[in-house]
Amino acid sequence: MLGGLRPMLPFLAVVVVLLLVVALPLPGRGPRMFQRRDPWRGYRFGSRREVLERAGGRCEGPQLLAWGRCRAEATEVDHVYPWSRGGPTTVSNGQALCRVHNRRKSNLRPPWWYVLSLERRRANYVPSGTETRVLARMNAEERAARQSWAARRR
């Protein structure tokens, strides 16, 4: 049985490697392996407003795979790296989406090409000096806000 597959093995190996390269997330940008889940689930108040303002009130989803930008109004703020998979509720991990793009995305972990294309699109409409990089990690200020929030809830 393996004798018939032997000539195909190099081709299959190339296909598997290509699939992995296309589907894997961007190294070092997503949530850490054993990162505790952010207690804040949804974007509210200032963080929601900041994500929508950064997008100019328009959906940040791609029009065609990774090219172009959706023309619809952004009505929802969603995590680039899903909260259910360890992505924090931070402005750098947020994206303004229309209802269609948010439902289509679901809780899928974004491949590297999606993250890079989102950053490239943002460079065209975000005011200079505003951070466009997608990073699924909390900075010290955000971590302190979560801790003070958790302390008040006890």
Protein backbone atom coordinates (compact mmCIF):
# COMPACT_ATOMS: atom_id res chain seq x y z
CA MET A 1 0.00 0.00 0.00
CA LEU A 2 2.76 2.46 0.91
CA GLY A 3 4.61 1.56 -2.27
CA GLY A 4 1.96 3.33 -4.36
CA LEU A 5 2.06 6.45 -2.15
CA ARG A 6 5.85 6.73 -2.06
CA PRO A 7 6.10 8.91 -5.23
CA MET A 8 3.42 11.25 -3.82
CA LEU A 9 5.10 11.81 -0.43
CA PRO A 10 7.18 14.88 -1.45
CA PHE A 11 4.10 16.53 -2.95
CA LEU A 12 1.98 15.74 0.14
CA ALA A 13 4.71 17.10 2.42
CA VAL A 14 4.78 20.39 0.46
CA VAL A 15 0.97 20.65 0.64
CA VAL A 16 0.95 20.03 4.41
CA VAL A 17 3.69 22.63 5.00
CA LEU A 18 1.84 25.19 2.85
CA LEU A 19 -1.41 24.58 4.73
CA LEU A 20 0.35 25.04 8.07
CA VAL A 21 2.05 28.25 6.92
CA VAL A 22 -1.24 29.73 5.71
CA ALA A 23 -3.30 28.70 8.74
CA LEU A 24 -0.97 29.31 11.69
CA PRO A 25 -1.30 32.43 13.84
CA LEU A 26 1.35 35.14 13.91
CA PRO A 27 4.09 34.09 16.39
CA GLY A 28 4.44 36.31 19.46
CA ARG A 29 1.29 38.33 18.85
CA GLY A 30 -1.46 36.10 20.22
CA PRO A 31 -2.27 35.17 23.80
CA ARG A 32 0.44 33.39 25.75
CA MET A 33 0.14 29.66 26.26
CA PHE A 34 -1.09 29.66 29.87
CA GLN A 35 -2.35 33.24 30.04
CA ARG A 36 -5.25 33.73 32.44
CA ARG A 37 -8.50 34.72 30.79
CA ASP A 38 -9.34 38.41 30.96
CA PRO A 39 -12.27 38.93 33.38
CA TRP A 40 -13.72 41.63 31.07
CA ARG A 41 -15.65 39.85 28.34
CA GLY A 42 -17.11 42.66 26.27
CA TYR A 43 -15.93 46.01 24.98
CA ARG A 44 -17.68 48.75 26.93
CA PHE A 45 -17.36 52.42 27.68
CA GLY A 46 -14.03 54.01 26.70
CA SER A 47 -12.46 50.98 25.04
CA ARG A 48 -15.49 50.47 22.78
CA ARG A 49 -15.54 54.14 21.83
CA GLU A 50 -11.77 54.13 21.18
CA VAL A 51 -11.93 51.11 18.85
CA LEU A 52 -14.86 52.59 16.89
CA GLU A 53 -13.15 55.99 16.62
CA ARG A 54 -9.92 54.39 15.42
CA ALA A 55 -11.91 52.74 12.61
CA GLY A 56 -13.78 55.94 11.77
CA GLY A 57 -17.10 54.20 12.46
CA ARG A 58 -16.60 51.86 9.50
CA CYS A 59 -16.15 48.07 9.48
CA GLU A 60 -12.52 46.94 9.53
CA GLY A 61 -13.27 43.58 7.94
CA PRO A 62 -11.75 42.74 4.56
CA GLN A 63 -13.83 43.14 1.45
CA LEU A 64 -12.22 40.18 -0.33
CA LEU A 65 -10.13 37.79 1.81
CA ALA A 66 -7.34 40.17 2.86
CA TRP A 67 -7.80 43.02 0.36
CA GLY A 68 -9.94 46.10 0.47
CA ARG A 69 -12.12 47.23 3.33
CA CYS A 70 -15.78 46.59 4.00
CA ARG A 71 -17.97 49.61 3.25
CA ALA A 72 -20.58 48.91 5.95
CA GLU A 73 -20.97 50.86 9.18
CA ALA A 74 -19.28 49.29 12.21
CA THR A 75 -21.93 48.35 14.74
CA GLU A 76 -19.97 45.88 16.88
CA VAL A 77 -16.55 45.69 18.51
CA ASP A 78 -14.93 42.28 18.56
CA HIS A 79 -11.68 40.64 19.60
CA VAL A 80 -9.11 39.95 16.86
CA TYR A 81 -7.77 37.08 18.99
CA PRO A 82 -11.00 35.64 20.48
CA TRP A 83 -11.72 36.06 24.18
CA SER A 84 -12.78 32.40 24.36
CA ARG A 85 -9.27 31.45 23.25
CA GLY A 86 -7.42 33.72 25.68
CA GLY A 87 -7.51 37.05 23.81
CA PRO A 88 -7.82 40.02 26.19
CA THR A 89 -10.40 42.78 25.92
CA THR A 90 -7.92 45.53 25.03
CA VAL A 91 -8.00 48.28 22.43
CA SER A 92 -5.01 46.76 20.62
CA ASN A 93 -6.91 43.45 20.34
CA GLY A 94 -10.18 45.08 19.26
CA GLN A 95 -11.61 45.59 15.81
CA ALA A 96 -14.73 47.41 14.66
CA LEU A 97 -16.93 45.12 12.58
CA CYS A 98 -20.31 45.13 10.90
CA ARG A 99 -22.77 42.45 11.99
CA VAL A 100 -22.02 40.23 8.96
CA HIS A 101 -18.24 40.18 9.51
CA ASN A 102 -18.61 39.61 13.26
CA ARG A 103 -20.91 36.60 12.75
CA ARG A 104 -18.68 35.19 10.00
CA LYS A 105 -15.54 35.48 12.14
CA SER A 106 -17.05 33.62 15.10
CA ASN A 107 -14.31 32.53 17.54
CA LEU A 108 -11.70 31.59 14.96
CA ARG A 109 -8.07 32.24 15.78
CA PRO A 110 -6.81 34.62 13.06
CA PRO A 111 -4.07 33.40 10.73
CA TRP A 112 -0.94 35.54 10.36
CA TRP A 113 -2.00 36.95 6.99
CA TYR A 114 -5.29 38.28 8.44
CA VAL A 115 -3.52 40.14 11.24
CA LEU A 116 -0.95 41.67 8.88
CA SER A 117 -3.63 42.69 6.36
CA LEU A 118 -5.69 44.34 9.13
CA GLU A 119 -2.64 46.34 10.22
CA ARG A 120 -1.92 47.29 6.59
CA ARG A 121 -5.53 48.48 6.08
CA ARG A 122 -5.42 50.46 9.31
CA ALA A 123 -2.33 52.34 8.14
CA ASN A 124 -4.53 53.90 5.42
CA TYR A 125 -7.23 55.38 7.68
CA VAL A 126 -5.87 55.69 11.22
CA PRO A 127 -4.48 59.12 12.16
CA SER A 128 -0.69 59.19 12.38
CA GLY A 129 0.61 58.54 15.86
CA THR A 130 -2.22 56.07 16.62
CA GLU A 131 -1.13 52.49 17.24
CA THR A 132 -2.24 50.11 14.47
CA ARG A 133 -0.48 46.97 15.68
CA VAL A 134 -2.63 44.04 16.81
CA LEU A 135 -1.33 42.65 20.09
CA ALA A 136 -3.24 40.23 22.29
CA ARG A 137 -1.45 41.16 25.48
CA MET A 138 -2.31 43.61 28.24
CA ASN A 139 0.00 46.46 29.09
CA ALA A 140 0.70 47.43 32.72
CA GLU A 141 -2.08 50.06 32.82
CA GLU A 142 -4.72 47.59 31.57
CA ARG A 143 -3.54 44.90 33.99
CA ALA A 144 -3.80 47.36 36.91
CA ALA A 145 -7.33 48.35 35.85
CA ARG A 146 -8.40 44.67 35.83
CA GLN A 147 -6.90 44.09 39.28
CA SER A 148 -8.60 47.13 40.83
CA TRP A 149 -11.89 46.09 39.21
CA ALA A 150 -11.56 42.55 40.60
CA ALA A 151 -10.71 43.91 44.07
CA ARG A 152 -13.85 46.08 44.11
CA ARG A 153 -16.04 43.12 43.16
CA ARG A 154 -14.92 41.09 46.20
